[in-house]
PDB file of C-alpha atoms in Angstrom:
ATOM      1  CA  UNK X  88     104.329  94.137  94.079  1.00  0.00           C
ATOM      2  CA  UNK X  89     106.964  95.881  91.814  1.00  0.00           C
ATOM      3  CA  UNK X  90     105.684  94.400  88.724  1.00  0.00           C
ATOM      4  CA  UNK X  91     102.296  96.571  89.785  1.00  0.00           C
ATOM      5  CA  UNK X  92     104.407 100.033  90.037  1.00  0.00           C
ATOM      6  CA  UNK X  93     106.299  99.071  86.917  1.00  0.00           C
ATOM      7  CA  UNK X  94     103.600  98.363  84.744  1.00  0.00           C
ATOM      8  CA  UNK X  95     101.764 101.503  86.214  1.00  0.00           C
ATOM      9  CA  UNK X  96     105.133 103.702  84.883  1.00  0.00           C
ATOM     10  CA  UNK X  97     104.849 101.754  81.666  1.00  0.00           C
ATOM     11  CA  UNK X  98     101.785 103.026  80.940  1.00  0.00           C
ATOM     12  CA  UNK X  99     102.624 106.691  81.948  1.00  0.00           C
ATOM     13  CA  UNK X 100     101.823 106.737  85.306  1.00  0.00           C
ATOM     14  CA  UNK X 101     103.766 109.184  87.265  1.00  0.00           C
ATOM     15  CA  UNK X 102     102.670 109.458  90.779  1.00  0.00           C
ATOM     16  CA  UNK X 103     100.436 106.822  92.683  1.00  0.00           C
ATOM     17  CA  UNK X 104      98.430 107.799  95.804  1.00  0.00           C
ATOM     18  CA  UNK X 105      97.888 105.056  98.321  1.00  0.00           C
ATOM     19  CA  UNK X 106      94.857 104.811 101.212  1.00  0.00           C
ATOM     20  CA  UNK X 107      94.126 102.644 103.644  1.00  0.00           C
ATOM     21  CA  UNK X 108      90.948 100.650 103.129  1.00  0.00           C
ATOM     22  CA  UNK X 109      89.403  97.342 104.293  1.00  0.00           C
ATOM     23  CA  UNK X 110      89.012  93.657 102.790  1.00  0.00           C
ATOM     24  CA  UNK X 111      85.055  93.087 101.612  1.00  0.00           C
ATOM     25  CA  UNK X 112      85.559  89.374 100.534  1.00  0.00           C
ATOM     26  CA  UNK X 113      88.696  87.151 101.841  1.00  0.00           C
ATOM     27  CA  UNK X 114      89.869  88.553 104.947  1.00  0.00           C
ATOM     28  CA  UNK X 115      86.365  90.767 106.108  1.00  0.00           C
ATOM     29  CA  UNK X 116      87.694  93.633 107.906  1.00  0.00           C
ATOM     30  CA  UNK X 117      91.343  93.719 107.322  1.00  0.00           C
ATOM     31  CA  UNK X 118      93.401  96.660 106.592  1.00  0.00           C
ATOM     32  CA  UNK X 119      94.148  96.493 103.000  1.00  0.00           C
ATOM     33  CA  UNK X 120      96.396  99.022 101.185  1.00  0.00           C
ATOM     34  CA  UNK X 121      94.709 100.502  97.982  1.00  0.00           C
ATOM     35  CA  UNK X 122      97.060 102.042  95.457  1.00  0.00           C
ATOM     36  CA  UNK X 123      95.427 104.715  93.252  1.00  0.00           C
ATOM     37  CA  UNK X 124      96.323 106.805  89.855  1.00  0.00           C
ATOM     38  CA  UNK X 125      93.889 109.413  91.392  1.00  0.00           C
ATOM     39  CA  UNK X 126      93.277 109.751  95.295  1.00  0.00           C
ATOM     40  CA  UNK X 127      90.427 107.602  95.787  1.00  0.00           C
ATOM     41  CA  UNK X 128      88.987 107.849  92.406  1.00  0.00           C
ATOM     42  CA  UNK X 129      87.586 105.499  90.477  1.00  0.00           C
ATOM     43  CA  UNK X 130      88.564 101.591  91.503  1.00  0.00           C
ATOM     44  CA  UNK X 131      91.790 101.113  92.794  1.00  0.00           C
ATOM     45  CA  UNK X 132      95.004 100.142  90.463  1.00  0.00           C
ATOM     46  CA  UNK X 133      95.546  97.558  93.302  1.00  0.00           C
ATOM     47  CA  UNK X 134      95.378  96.772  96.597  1.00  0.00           C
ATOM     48  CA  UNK X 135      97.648  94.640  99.262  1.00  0.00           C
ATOM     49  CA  UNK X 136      96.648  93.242 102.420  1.00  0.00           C
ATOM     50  CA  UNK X 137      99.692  93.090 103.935  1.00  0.00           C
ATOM     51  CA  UNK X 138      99.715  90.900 107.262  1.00  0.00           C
ATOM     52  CA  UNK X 139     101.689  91.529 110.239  1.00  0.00           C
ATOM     53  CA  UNK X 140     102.820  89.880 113.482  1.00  0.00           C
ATOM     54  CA  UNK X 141     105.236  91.362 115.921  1.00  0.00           C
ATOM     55  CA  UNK X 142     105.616  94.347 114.032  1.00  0.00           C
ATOM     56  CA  UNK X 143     107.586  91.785 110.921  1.00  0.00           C
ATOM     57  CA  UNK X 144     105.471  90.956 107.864  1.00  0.00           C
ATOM     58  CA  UNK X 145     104.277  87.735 107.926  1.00  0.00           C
ATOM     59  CA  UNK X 146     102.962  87.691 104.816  1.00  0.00           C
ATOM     60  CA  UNK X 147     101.370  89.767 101.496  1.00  0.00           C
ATOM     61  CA  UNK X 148      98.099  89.198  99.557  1.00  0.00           C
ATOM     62  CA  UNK X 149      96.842  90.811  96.383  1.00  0.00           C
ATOM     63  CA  UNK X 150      93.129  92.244  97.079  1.00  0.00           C
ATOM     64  CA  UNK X 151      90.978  92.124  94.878  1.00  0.00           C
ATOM     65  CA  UNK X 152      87.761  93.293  96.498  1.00  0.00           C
ATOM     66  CA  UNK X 153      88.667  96.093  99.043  1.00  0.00           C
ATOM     67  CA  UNK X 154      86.117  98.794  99.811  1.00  0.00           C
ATOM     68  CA  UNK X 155      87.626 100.789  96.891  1.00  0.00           C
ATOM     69  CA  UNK X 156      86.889  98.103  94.419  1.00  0.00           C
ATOM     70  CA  UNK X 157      83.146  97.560  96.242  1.00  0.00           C
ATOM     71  CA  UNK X 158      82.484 101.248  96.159  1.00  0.00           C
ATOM     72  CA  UNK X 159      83.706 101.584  92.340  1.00  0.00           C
ATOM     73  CA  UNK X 160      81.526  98.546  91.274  1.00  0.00           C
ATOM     74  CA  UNK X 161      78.934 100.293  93.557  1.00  0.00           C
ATOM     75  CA  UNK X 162      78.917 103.813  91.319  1.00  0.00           C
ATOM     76  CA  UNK X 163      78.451 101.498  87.791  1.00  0.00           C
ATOM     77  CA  UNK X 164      76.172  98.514  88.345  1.00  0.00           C
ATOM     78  CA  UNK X 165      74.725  97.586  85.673  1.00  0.00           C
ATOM     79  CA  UNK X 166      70.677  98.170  86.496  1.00  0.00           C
ATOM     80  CA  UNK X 167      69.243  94.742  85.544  1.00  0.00           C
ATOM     81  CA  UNK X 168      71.595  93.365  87.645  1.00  0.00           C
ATOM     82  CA  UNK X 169      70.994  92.313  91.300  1.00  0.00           C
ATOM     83  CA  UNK X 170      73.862  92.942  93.802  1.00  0.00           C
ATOM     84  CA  UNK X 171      74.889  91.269  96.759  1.00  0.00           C
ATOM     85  CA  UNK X 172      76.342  94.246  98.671  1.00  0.00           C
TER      86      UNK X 172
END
């Protein structure tokens, strides 16, 4: 996870916004956090479901198809295309 922030500063990013969004592919439904470079702009930089049990972390995944990443391919399908969602 630090190697995301660290490559984001390497490439000039200052400030990263985070929201709460949900899994669309590997765990359906799940809270995932989304880490943006502008608040819910564009596709997310990343996104972590991080999984909990007893209030510990049990463990972290990398998302790769939260509802930020489904609504950014959303806004620029290609038109000859046919999407699933």
């Amino acid at each position: 996870m630090k190697e995301q922030f660290d490559y984001l500063k390497e490439n000039g990013v200052e400030k990263v916004y985070m929201a709460i969004g949900t899994c669309k592919m590997c765990y359906t439904g799940e809270k995932v956090y989304e880490f943006y470079k502008e608040l819910k702009n564009g596709k997310p930089a990343f996104a972590y479901n991080i999984q909990e049990e007893n209030g510990n972390i049990k463990d972290i995944f990398r998302c790769n198809f939260s509802d930020g990443y489904q609504r950014a391919s959303r806004d620029n399908k290609n038109p000859d295309i046919t999407y699933l969602f």
